[in-house]
Amino acid sequence: NNNGLYTVTLTVSDGTNNDTRTRTDYINISTGGGGGGTCDTLYTPFMNGTNAVIYTDTSGYLTGTNSWGDLAKAQAYPAPTQAAQIDGIIFWLGVVSYNSGDPNSSLDILVYDMDGAGTSTAGQVASPGTVLGGGSLALSNLSTLQPIAVTFQTPVTVSSSYAVGIDMTQVNSADSVAVYSTLQGDAGQTELAWEQWSGGEWYTIYSYWGLDADLALIPIECPQTITSTMPVEMLEDRFSVFPNPNSGTLNINYLLS
């Protein structure tokens, strides 16, 4: 992407009929600090129109709150090619149940360094560890209707592999929350989706549950000298964004079930 204003075209389809709406100069990308480059949401598995689902069993949500007391869910990403900053996260919740009325019931949106030691099918491997930064959102303000884009007040600098995730420690026990995942088998056994158990241990979701899926937790990664301004965009149902990277018109496609 180059700096400047970008036009967004949104297409809604039920498989037979299509409806398109265009917003001119809807996204603004600007440089800062004298460097070059652009922000990117990297690759997300939802770009190819895959279904977004929530997996459960009798104890709760595999990708959210449950009676086992899971503390966090996270999606790992590779090291950037050069020092970068995470300006925010796009995440998509499939469950938000705000029953407590507790104004302090909240969800932390975090960036982790992959400097921990967790368990995968290969044994002990690098896992989410040190919290590098992030933000917090009141559960009363969250919705399942669309993905939510959060911009951090202070961007998080990364130079090695990292993960982005939701920490559920401050969610009231009367409330529930869960993040969408792709379908079983979509992740190709890459084991990039992680969960933190009640004792603080990290496990890949595949290693314990056999759930071969990725989570709808997507970083907004920028070169370290770049800042961007982009409105919170609400994207509903299945969607794709293309072309990415982009230097002209940005298309966002919905695919309704």
PDB file of N, CA, C and O in Angstrom, residues 5-79:
ATOM      1  N   LEU A   5      -5.536   8.161   0.690  1.00  0.00           N
ATOM      2  CA  LEU A   5      -6.909   7.749   0.939  1.00  0.00           C
ATOM      3  C   LEU A   5      -7.280   6.600   0.016  1.00  0.00           C
ATOM      4  O   LEU A   5      -6.908   6.578  -1.147  1.00  0.00           O
ATOM      5  N   TYR A   6      -8.048   5.647   0.557  1.00  0.00           N
ATOM      6  CA  TYR A   6      -8.408   4.455  -0.206  1.00  0.00           C
ATOM      7  C   TYR A   6      -9.922   4.289  -0.250  1.00  0.00           C
ATOM      8  O   TYR A   6     -10.623   4.516   0.750  1.00  0.00           O
ATOM      9  N   THR A   7     -10.392   3.875  -1.397  1.00  0.00           N
ATOM     10  CA  THR A   7     -11.810   3.601  -1.577  1.00  0.00           C
ATOM     11  C   THR A   7     -12.112   2.156  -1.218  1.00  0.00           C
ATOM     12  O   THR A   7     -11.356   1.249  -1.562  1.00  0.00           O
ATOM     13  N   VAL A   8     -13.223   1.929  -0.493  1.00  0.00           N
ATOM     14  CA  VAL A   8     -13.625   0.594  -0.076  1.00  0.00           C
ATOM     15  C   VAL A   8     -14.886   0.200  -0.822  1.00  0.00           C
ATOM     16  O   VAL A   8     -15.869   0.948  -0.847  1.00  0.00           O
ATOM     17  N   THR A   9     -14.839  -0.967  -1.455  1.00  0.00           N
ATOM     18  CA  THR A   9     -16.011  -1.519  -2.120  1.00  0.00           C
ATOM     19  C   THR A   9     -16.479  -2.756  -1.362  1.00  0.00           C
ATOM     20  O   THR A   9     -15.702  -3.684  -1.134  1.00  0.00           O
ATOM     21  N   LEU A  10     -17.737  -2.773  -0.944  1.00  0.00           N
ATOM     22  CA  LEU A  10     -18.307  -3.875  -0.173  1.00  0.00           C
ATOM     23  C   LEU A  10     -19.353  -4.589  -1.003  1.00  0.00           C
ATOM     24  O   LEU A  10     -20.283  -3.959  -1.521  1.00  0.00           O
ATOM     25  N   THR A  11     -19.176  -5.892  -1.191  1.00  0.00           N
ATOM     26  CA  THR A  11     -20.122  -6.703  -1.955  1.00  0.00           C
ATOM     27  C   THR A  11     -20.782  -7.715  -1.045  1.00  0.00           C
ATOM     28  O   THR A  11     -20.101  -8.476  -0.347  1.00  0.00           O
ATOM     29  N   VAL A  12     -22.114  -7.738  -1.026  1.00  0.00           N
ATOM     30  CA  VAL A  12     -22.880  -8.704  -0.245  1.00  0.00           C
ATOM     31  C   VAL A  12     -23.524  -9.684  -1.212  1.00  0.00           C
ATOM     32  O   VAL A  12     -24.121  -9.280  -2.213  1.00  0.00           O
ATOM     33  N   SER A  13     -23.381 -10.986  -0.901  1.00  0.00           N
ATOM     34  CA  SER A  13     -23.888 -11.999  -1.820  1.00  0.00           C
ATOM     35  C   SER A  13     -24.568 -13.119  -1.046  1.00  0.00           C
ATOM     36  O   SER A  13     -24.103 -13.509   0.036  1.00  0.00           O
ATOM     37  N   ASP A  14     -25.683 -13.629  -1.582  1.00  0.00           N
ATOM     38  CA  ASP A  14     -26.311 -14.822  -1.011  1.00  0.00           C
ATOM     39  C   ASP A  14     -26.046 -16.045  -1.885  1.00  0.00           C
ATOM     40  O   ASP A  14     -26.683 -17.076  -1.736  1.00  0.00           O
ATOM     41  N   GLY A  15     -25.093 -15.930  -2.801  1.00  0.00           N
ATOM     42  CA  GLY A  15     -24.763 -17.015  -3.721  1.00  0.00           C
ATOM     43  C   GLY A  15     -25.431 -16.876  -5.063  1.00  0.00           C
ATOM     44  O   GLY A  15     -25.001 -17.466  -6.055  1.00  0.00           O
ATOM     45  N   THR A  16     -26.516 -16.071  -5.088  1.00  0.00           N
ATOM     46  CA  THR A  16     -27.237 -15.856  -6.345  1.00  0.00           C
ATOM     47  C   THR A  16     -27.259 -14.377  -6.717  1.00  0.00           C
ATOM     48  O   THR A  16     -26.931 -13.994  -7.840  1.00  0.00           O
ATOM     49  N   ASN A  17     -27.654 -13.552  -5.754  1.00  0.00           N
ATOM     50  CA  ASN A  17     -27.764 -12.119  -5.978  1.00  0.00           C
ATOM     51  C   ASN A  17     -26.622 -11.392  -5.286  1.00  0.00           C
ATOM     52  O   ASN A  17     -26.112 -11.844  -4.258  1.00  0.00           O
ATOM     53  N   ASN A  18     -26.239 -10.245  -5.839  1.00  0.00           N
ATOM     54  CA  ASN A  18     -25.156  -9.445  -5.280  1.00  0.00           C
ATOM     55  C   ASN A  18     -25.611  -8.001  -5.112  1.00  0.00           C
ATOM     56  O   ASN A  18     -26.413  -7.494  -5.902  1.00  0.00           O
ATOM     57  N   ASP A  19     -25.089  -7.359  -4.084  1.00  0.00           N
ATOM     58  CA  ASP A  19     -25.335  -5.935  -3.879  1.00  0.00           C
ATOM     59  C   ASP A  19     -24.008  -5.296  -3.483  1.00  0.00           C
ATOM     60  O   ASP A  19     -23.304  -5.814  -2.606  1.00  0.00           O
ATOM     61  N   THR A  20     -23.641  -4.209  -4.114  1.00  0.00           N
ATOM     62  CA  THR A  20     -22.337  -3.580  -3.886  1.00  0.00           C
ATOM     63  C   THR A  20     -22.519  -2.139  -3.430  1.00  0.00           C
ATOM     64  O   THR A  20     -23.361  -1.407  -3.959  1.00  0.00           O
ATOM     65  N   ARG A  21     -21.712  -1.746  -2.430  1.00  0.00           N
ATOM     66  CA  ARG A  21     -21.694  -0.361  -1.968  1.00  0.00           C
ATOM     67  C   ARG A  21     -20.253   0.108  -1.915  1.00  0.00           C
ATOM     68  O   ARG A  21     -19.374  -0.623  -1.449  1.00  0.00           O
ATOM     69  N   THR A  22     -19.991   1.314  -2.359  1.00  0.00           N
ATOM     70  CA  THR A  22     -18.643   1.874  -2.384  1.00  0.00           C
ATOM     71  C   THR A  22     -18.585   3.122  -1.514  1.00  0.00           C
ATOM     72  O   THR A  22     -19.483   3.977  -1.581  1.00  0.00           O
ATOM     73  N   ARG A  23     -17.522   3.197  -0.677  1.00  0.00           N
ATOM     74  CA  ARG A  23     -17.276   4.407   0.118  1.00  0.00           C
ATOM     75  C   ARG A  23     -15.946   4.999  -0.346  1.00  0.00           C
ATOM     76  O   ARG A  23     -14.908   4.352  -0.228  1.00  0.00           O
ATOM     77  N   THR A  24     -16.014   6.188  -0.867  1.00  0.00           N
ATOM     78  CA  THR A  24     -14.827   6.839  -1.408  1.00  0.00           C
ATOM     79  C   THR A  24     -13.976   7.436  -0.292  1.00  0.00           C
ATOM     80  O   THR A  24     -14.509   8.012   0.662  1.00  0.00           O
ATOM     81  N   ASP A  25     -12.648   7.258  -0.406  1.00  0.00           N
ATOM     82  CA  ASP A  25     -11.688   7.815   0.561  1.00  0.00           C
ATOM     83  C   ASP A  25     -12.035   7.398   1.992  1.00  0.00           C
ATOM     84  O   ASP A  25     -11.979   8.193   2.929  1.00  0.00           O
ATOM     85  N   TYR A  26     -12.366   6.115   2.177  1.00  0.00           N
ATOM     86  CA  TYR A  26     -12.839   5.635   3.477  1.00  0.00           C
ATOM     87  C   TYR A  26     -11.706   5.270   4.418  1.00  0.00           C
ATOM     88  O   TYR A  26     -11.839   5.349   5.632  1.00  0.00           O
ATOM     89  N   ILE A  27     -10.564   4.821   3.882  1.00  0.00           N
ATOM     90  CA  ILE A  27      -9.413   4.456   4.705  1.00  0.00           C
ATOM     91  C   ILE A  27      -8.266   5.410   4.403  1.00  0.00           C
ATOM     92  O   ILE A  27      -7.955   5.666   3.241  1.00  0.00           O
ATOM     93  N   ASN A  28      -7.645   5.919   5.463  1.00  0.00           N
ATOM     94  CA  ASN A  28      -6.517   6.824   5.312  1.00  0.00           C
ATOM     95  C   ASN A  28      -5.275   6.181   5.898  1.00  0.00           C
ATOM     96  O   ASN A  28      -5.267   5.777   7.053  1.00  0.00           O
ATOM     97  N   ILE A  29      -4.222   6.056   5.085  1.00  0.00           N
ATOM     98  CA  ILE A  29      -2.944   5.509   5.550  1.00  0.00           C
ATOM     99  C   ILE A  29      -1.896   6.608   5.408  1.00  0.00           C
ATOM    100  O   ILE A  29      -1.759   7.209   4.348  1.00  0.00           O
ATOM    101  N   SER A  30      -1.162   6.840   6.509  1.00  0.00           N
ATOM    102  CA  SER A  30      -0.157   7.909   6.480  1.00  0.00           C
ATOM    103  C   SER A  30       1.105   7.433   7.152  1.00  0.00           C
ATOM    104  O   SER A  30       1.064   6.636   8.084  1.00  0.00           O
ATOM    105  N   THR A  31       2.247   7.941   6.687  1.00  0.00           N
ATOM    106  CA  THR A  31       3.520   7.568   7.264  1.00  0.00           C
ATOM    107  C   THR A  31       3.877   8.483   8.408  1.00  0.00           C
ATOM    108  O   THR A  31       3.366   9.585   8.538  1.00  0.00           O
ATOM    109  N   GLY A  32       4.809   8.001   9.244  1.00  0.00           N
ATOM    110  CA  GLY A  32       5.324   8.811  10.330  1.00  0.00           C
ATOM    111  C   GLY A  32       6.765   8.457  10.553  1.00  0.00           C
ATOM    112  O   GLY A  32       7.216   7.377  10.200  1.00  0.00           O
ATOM    113  N   GLY A  33       7.515   9.332  11.185  1.00  0.00           N
ATOM    114  CA  GLY A  33       8.888   9.025  11.555  1.00  0.00           C
ATOM    115  C   GLY A  33       9.854   9.016  10.399  1.00  0.00           C
ATOM    116  O   GLY A  33      10.993   8.605  10.550  1.00  0.00           O
ATOM    117  N   GLY A  34       9.422   9.404   9.227  1.00  0.00           N
ATOM    118  CA  GLY A  34      10.347   9.528   8.097  1.00  0.00           C
ATOM    119  C   GLY A  34      10.639   8.238   7.383  1.00  0.00           C
ATOM    120  O   GLY A  34      11.476   8.199   6.499  1.00  0.00           O
ATOM    121  N   GLY A  35       9.964   7.141   7.704  1.00  0.00           N
ATOM    122  CA  GLY A  35      10.258   5.869   7.049  1.00  0.00           C
ATOM    123  C   GLY A  35       9.270   5.573   5.957  1.00  0.00           C
ATOM    124  O   GLY A  35       8.379   6.340   5.668  1.00  0.00           O
ATOM    125  N   GLY A  36       9.414   4.382   5.348  1.00  0.00           N
ATOM    126  CA  GLY A  36       8.480   3.978   4.321  1.00  0.00           C
ATOM    127  C   GLY A  36       7.821   2.678   4.697  1.00  0.00           C
ATOM    128  O   GLY A  36       8.242   1.986   5.594  1.00  0.00           O
ATOM    129  N   GLY A  37       6.722   2.339   4.012  1.00  0.00           N
ATOM    130  CA  GLY A  37       6.053   1.090   4.298  1.00  0.00           C
ATOM    131  C   GLY A  37       4.605   1.321   4.668  1.00  0.00           C
ATOM    132  O   GLY A  37       4.136   2.438   4.761  1.00  0.00           O
ATOM    133  N   THR A  38       3.878   0.240   4.898  1.00  0.00           N
ATOM    134  CA  THR A  38       2.465   0.334   5.194  1.00  0.00           C
ATOM    135  C   THR A  38       2.075  -0.698   6.230  1.00  0.00           C
ATOM    136  O   THR A  38       2.781  -1.666   6.473  1.00  0.00           O
ATOM    137  N   CYS A  39       0.908  -0.473   6.823  1.00  0.00           N
ATOM    138  CA  CYS A  39       0.358  -1.444   7.764  1.00  0.00           C
ATOM    139  C   CYS A  39      -0.349  -2.551   7.001  1.00  0.00           C
ATOM    140  O   CYS A  39      -0.838  -2.353   5.893  1.00  0.00           O
ATOM    141  N   ASP A  40      -0.401  -3.724   7.609  1.00  0.00           N
ATOM    142  CA  ASP A  40      -0.994  -4.882   6.961  1.00  0.00           C
ATOM    143  C   ASP A  40      -1.638  -5.747   8.037  1.00  0.00           C
ATOM    144  O   ASP A  40      -1.171  -5.786   9.176  1.00  0.00           O
ATOM    145  N   THR A  41      -2.709  -6.435   7.674  1.00  0.00           N
ATOM    146  CA  THR A  41      -3.322  -7.390   8.584  1.00  0.00           C
ATOM    147  C   THR A  41      -2.785  -8.802   8.365  1.00  0.00           C
ATOM    148  O   THR A  41      -3.353  -9.765   8.890  1.00  0.00           O
ATOM    149  N   LEU A  42      -1.691  -8.939   7.620  1.00  0.00           N
ATOM    150  CA  LEU A  42      -1.079 -10.240   7.356  1.00  0.00           C
ATOM    151  C   LEU A  42      -2.080 -11.157   6.690  1.00  0.00           C
ATOM    152  O   LEU A  42      -3.068 -10.736   6.123  1.00  0.00           O
ATOM    153  N   TYR A  43      -1.817 -12.439   6.732  1.00  0.00           N
ATOM    154  CA  TYR A  43      -2.763 -13.402   6.159  1.00  0.00           C
ATOM    155  C   TYR A  43      -3.753 -13.835   7.225  1.00  0.00           C
ATOM    156  O   TYR A  43      -3.371 -14.132   8.345  1.00  0.00           O
ATOM    157  N   THR A  44      -4.989 -13.823   6.909  1.00  0.00           N
ATOM    158  CA  THR A  44      -5.996 -14.373   7.804  1.00  0.00           C
ATOM    159  C   THR A  44      -6.725 -15.495   7.095  1.00  0.00           C
ATOM    160  O   THR A  44      -7.082 -15.364   5.920  1.00  0.00           O
ATOM    161  N   PRO A  45      -6.974 -16.619   7.771  1.00  0.00           N
ATOM    162  CA  PRO A  45      -7.661 -17.742   7.121  1.00  0.00           C
ATOM    163  C   PRO A  45      -9.066 -17.394   6.669  1.00  0.00           C
ATOM    164  O   PRO A  45      -9.626 -18.058   5.811  1.00  0.00           O
ATOM    165  N   PHE A  46      -9.644 -16.323   7.213  1.00  0.00           N
ATOM    166  CA  PHE A  46     -11.005 -15.969   6.836  1.00  0.00           C
ATOM    167  C   PHE A  46     -11.073 -15.235   5.506  1.00  0.00           C
ATOM    168  O   PHE A  46     -12.137 -14.938   5.003  1.00  0.00           O
ATOM    169  N   MET A  47      -9.900 -14.914   4.911  1.00  0.00           N
ATOM    170  CA  MET A  47      -9.877 -14.214   3.633  1.00  0.00           C
ATOM    171  C   MET A  47     -10.389 -15.085   2.497  1.00  0.00           C
ATOM    172  O   MET A  47     -10.786 -14.582   1.457  1.00  0.00           O
ATOM    173  N   ASN A  48     -10.393 -16.383   2.661  1.00  0.00           N
ATOM    174  CA  ASN A  48     -10.794 -17.277   1.576  1.00  0.00           C
ATOM    175  C   ASN A  48     -12.241 -17.738   1.697  1.00  0.00           C
ATOM    176  O   ASN A  48     -12.643 -18.717   1.094  1.00  0.00           O
ATOM    177  N   GLY A  49     -13.036 -17.036   2.517  1.00  0.00           N
ATOM    178  CA  GLY A  49     -14.450 -17.340   2.603  1.00  0.00           C
ATOM    179  C   GLY A  49     -14.776 -18.557   3.448  1.00  0.00           C
ATOM    180  O   GLY A  49     -15.876 -19.085   3.376  1.00  0.00           O
ATOM    181  N   THR A  50     -13.809 -19.021   4.283  1.00  0.00           N
ATOM    182  CA  THR A  50     -14.086 -20.167   5.123  1.00  0.00           C
ATOM    183  C   THR A  50     -15.133 -19.841   6.172  1.00  0.00           C
ATOM    184  O   THR A  50     -15.312 -18.681   6.536  1.00  0.00           O
ATOM    185  N   ASN A  51     -15.846 -20.839   6.649  1.00  0.00           N
ATOM    186  CA  ASN A  51     -16.829 -20.642   7.697  1.00  0.00           C
ATOM    187  C   ASN A  51     -16.154 -20.267   9.006  1.00  0.00           C
ATOM    188  O   ASN A  51     -15.049 -20.723   9.306  1.00  0.00           O
ATOM    189  N   ALA A  52     -16.805 -19.437   9.796  1.00  0.00           N
ATOM    190  CA  ALA A  52     -16.371 -19.128  11.151  1.00  0.00           C
ATOM    191  C   ALA A  52     -17.301 -19.855  12.111  1.00  0.00           C
ATOM    192  O   ALA A  52     -18.521 -19.768  11.986  1.00  0.00           O
ATOM    193  N   VAL A  53     -16.729 -20.586  13.051  1.00  0.00           N
ATOM    194  CA  VAL A  53     -17.531 -21.446  13.917  1.00  0.00           C
ATOM    195  C   VAL A  53     -17.075 -21.324  15.368  1.00  0.00           C
ATOM    196  O   VAL A  53     -15.985 -20.829  15.663  1.00  0.00           O
ATOM    197  N   ILE A  54     -17.930 -21.788  16.275  1.00  0.00           N
ATOM    198  CA  ILE A  54     -17.618 -21.904  17.692  1.00  0.00           C
ATOM    199  C   ILE A  54     -17.766 -23.366  18.085  1.00  0.00           C
ATOM    200  O   ILE A  54     -18.814 -23.973  17.844  1.00  0.00           O
ATOM    201  N   TYR A  55     -16.708 -23.950  18.660  1.00  0.00           N
ATOM    202  CA  TYR A  55     -16.759 -25.343  19.109  1.00  0.00           C
ATOM    203  C   TYR A  55     -16.988 -25.374  20.613  1.00  0.00           C
ATOM    204  O   TYR A  55     -16.391 -24.603  21.371  1.00  0.00           O
ATOM    205  N   THR A  56     -17.861 -26.270  21.035  1.00  0.00           N
ATOM    206  CA  THR A  56     -18.209 -26.394  22.451  1.00  0.00           C
ATOM    207  C   THR A  56     -18.216 -27.852  22.877  1.00  0.00           C
ATOM    208  O   THR A  56     -18.220 -28.766  22.051  1.00  0.00           O
ATOM    209  N   ASP A  57     -18.195 -28.062  24.195  1.00  0.00           N
ATOM    210  CA  ASP A  57     -18.592 -29.349  24.757  1.00  0.00           C
ATOM    211  C   ASP A  57     -19.365 -29.040  26.032  1.00  0.00           C
ATOM    212  O   ASP A  57     -19.761 -27.894  26.267  1.00  0.00           O
ATOM    213  N   THR A  58     -19.603 -30.035  26.864  1.00  0.00           N
ATOM    214  CA  THR A  58     -20.466 -29.836  28.028  1.00  0.00           C
ATOM    215  C   THR A  58     -19.875 -28.882  29.052  1.00  0.00           C
ATOM    216  O   THR A  58     -20.586 -28.388  29.929  1.00  0.00           O
ATOM    217  N   SER A  59     -18.582 -28.595  28.953  1.00  0.00           N
ATOM    218  CA  SER A  59     -17.934 -27.733  29.941  1.00  0.00           C
ATOM    219  C   SER A  59     -17.793 -26.287  29.464  1.00  0.00           C
ATOM    220  O   SER A  59     -17.280 -25.454  30.211  1.00  0.00           O
ATOM    221  N   GLY A  60     -18.211 -26.000  28.250  1.00  0.00           N
ATOM    222  CA  GLY A  60     -18.135 -24.623  27.778  1.00  0.00           C
ATOM    223  C   GLY A  60     -17.530 -24.519  26.399  1.00  0.00           C
ATOM    224  O   GLY A  60     -17.642 -25.442  25.585  1.00  0.00           O
ATOM    225  N   TYR A  61     -16.850 -23.406  26.146  1.00  0.00           N
ATOM    226  CA  TYR A  61     -16.341 -23.078  24.818  1.00  0.00           C
ATOM    227  C   TYR A  61     -14.856 -23.430  24.705  1.00  0.00           C
ATOM    228  O   TYR A  61     -14.050 -23.015  25.532  1.00  0.00           O
ATOM    229  N   LEU A  62     -14.519 -24.182  23.660  1.00  0.00           N
ATOM    230  CA  LEU A  62     -13.120 -24.540  23.450  1.00  0.00           C
ATOM    231  C   LEU A  62     -12.280 -23.309  23.165  1.00  0.00           C
ATOM    232  O   LEU A  62     -11.091 -23.287  23.480  1.00  0.00           O
ATOM    233  N   THR A  63     -12.866 -22.279  22.573  1.00  0.00           N
ATOM    234  CA  THR A  63     -12.108 -21.084  22.210  1.00  0.00           C
ATOM    235  C   THR A  63     -12.522 -19.877  23.054  1.00  0.00           C
ATOM    236  O   THR A  63     -12.411 -18.730  22.615  1.00  0.00           O
ATOM    237  N   GLY A  64     -12.976 -20.144  24.271  1.00  0.00           N
ATOM    238  CA  GLY A  64     -13.389 -19.058  25.152  1.00  0.00           C
ATOM    239  C   GLY A  64     -13.522 -19.518  26.590  1.00  0.00           C
ATOM    240  O   GLY A  64     -12.812 -20.429  27.042  1.00  0.00           O
ATOM    241  N   THR A  65     -14.431 -18.891  27.317  1.00  0.00           N
ATOM    242  CA  THR A  65     -14.632 -19.239  28.722  1.00  0.00           C
ATOM    243  C   THR A  65     -15.240 -20.631  28.851  1.00  0.00           C
ATOM    244  O   THR A  65     -16.009 -21.073  27.998  1.00  0.00           O
ATOM    245  N   ASN A  66     -14.871 -21.308  29.928  1.00  0.00           N
ATOM    246  CA  ASN A  66     -15.379 -22.650  30.192  1.00  0.00           C
ATOM    247  C   ASN A  66     -15.147 -23.005  31.663  1.00  0.00           C
ATOM    248  O   ASN A  66     -14.500 -22.263  32.402  1.00  0.00           O
ATOM    249  N   SER A  67     -15.690 -24.138  32.083  1.00  0.00           N
ATOM    250  CA  SER A  67     -15.595 -24.530  33.484  1.00  0.00           C
ATOM    251  C   SER A  67     -14.207 -25.025  33.870  1.00  0.00           C
ATOM    252  O   SER A  67     -13.925 -25.223  35.051  1.00  0.00           O
ATOM    253  N   TRP A  68     -13.313 -25.216  32.883  1.00  0.00           N
ATOM    254  CA  TRP A  68     -11.925 -25.583  33.216  1.00  0.00           C
ATOM    255  C   TRP A  68     -11.138 -24.373  33.704  1.00  0.00           C
ATOM    256  O   TRP A  68     -10.035 -24.504  34.206  1.00  0.00           O
ATOM    257  N   GLY A  69     -11.692 -23.194  33.506  1.00  0.00           N
ATOM    258  CA  GLY A  69     -11.008 -21.989  33.963  1.00  0.00           C
ATOM    259  C   GLY A  69      -9.903 -21.510  33.046  1.00  0.00           C
ATOM    260  O   GLY A  69      -8.942 -20.877  33.511  1.00  0.00           O
ATOM    261  N   ASP A  70     -10.005 -21.795  31.739  1.00  0.00           N
ATOM    262  CA  ASP A  70      -8.990 -21.293  30.796  1.00  0.00           C
ATOM    263  C   ASP A  70      -8.853 -19.785  30.932  1.00  0.00           C
ATOM    264  O   ASP A  70      -9.848 -19.054  31.058  1.00  0.00           O
ATOM    265  N   LEU A  71      -7.600 -19.319  30.879  1.00  0.00           N
ATOM    266  CA  LEU A  71      -7.314 -17.905  31.109  1.00  0.00           C
ATOM    267  C   LEU A  71      -7.236 -17.083  29.831  1.00  0.00           C
ATOM    268  O   LEU A  71      -7.595 -15.901  29.825  1.00  0.00           O
ATOM    269  N   ALA A  72      -6.750 -17.689  28.747  1.00  0.00           N
ATOM    270  CA  ALA A  72      -6.507 -16.914  27.525  1.00  0.00           C
ATOM    271  C   ALA A  72      -6.517 -17.816  26.300  1.00  0.00           C
ATOM    272  O   ALA A  72      -6.305 -19.033  26.406  1.00  0.00           O
ATOM    273  N   LYS A  73      -6.762 -17.209  25.141  1.00  0.00           N
ATOM    274  CA  LYS A  73      -6.646 -17.846  23.829  1.00  0.00           C
ATOM    275  C   LYS A  73      -5.803 -16.929  22.955  1.00  0.00           C
ATOM    276  O   LYS A  73      -5.924 -15.698  23.032  1.00  0.00           O
ATOM    277  N   ALA A  74      -4.956 -17.512  22.116  1.00  0.00           N
ATOM    278  CA  ALA A  74      -4.050 -16.689  21.312  1.00  0.00           C
ATOM    279  C   ALA A  74      -3.744 -17.360  19.981  1.00  0.00           C
ATOM    280  O   ALA A  74      -3.827 -18.588  19.856  1.00  0.00           O
ATOM    281  N   GLN A  75      -3.382 -16.545  19.001  1.00  0.00           N
ATOM    282  CA  GLN A  75      -2.970 -17.009  17.676  1.00  0.00           C
ATOM    283  C   GLN A  75      -1.554 -16.516  17.425  1.00  0.00           C
ATOM    284  O   GLN A  75      -1.277 -15.317  17.547  1.00  0.00           O
ATOM    285  N   ALA A  76      -0.644 -17.431  17.076  1.00  0.00           N
ATOM    286  CA  ALA A  76       0.767 -17.087  16.874  1.00  0.00           C
ATOM    287  C   ALA A  76       1.023 -16.617  15.448  1.00  0.00           C
ATOM    288  O   ALA A  76       0.358 -17.060  14.498  1.00  0.00           O
ATOM    289  N   TYR A  77       2.027 -15.749  15.308  1.00  0.00           N
ATOM    290  CA  TYR A  77       2.432 -15.210  14.012  1.00  0.00           C
ATOM    291  C   TYR A  77       3.956 -15.214  13.908  1.00  0.00           C
ATOM    292  O   TYR A  77       4.654 -15.103  14.917  1.00  0.00           O
ATOM    293  N   PRO A  78       4.495 -15.336  12.686  1.00  0.00           N
ATOM    294  CA  PRO A  78       5.956 -15.384  12.513  1.00  0.00           C
ATOM    295  C   PRO A  78       6.602 -14.024  12.745  1.00  0.00           C
ATOM    296  O   PRO A  78       5.935 -12.984  12.734  1.00  0.00           O
ATOM    297  N   ALA A  79       7.907 -14.037  12.915  1.00  0.00           N
ATOM    298  CA  ALA A  79       8.660 -12.799  13.087  1.00  0.00           C
ATOM    299  C   ALA A  79       8.521 -11.935  11.839  1.00  0.00           C
ATOM    300  O   ALA A  79       8.556 -12.448  10.716  1.00  0.00           O
TER     301      ALA A  79
END
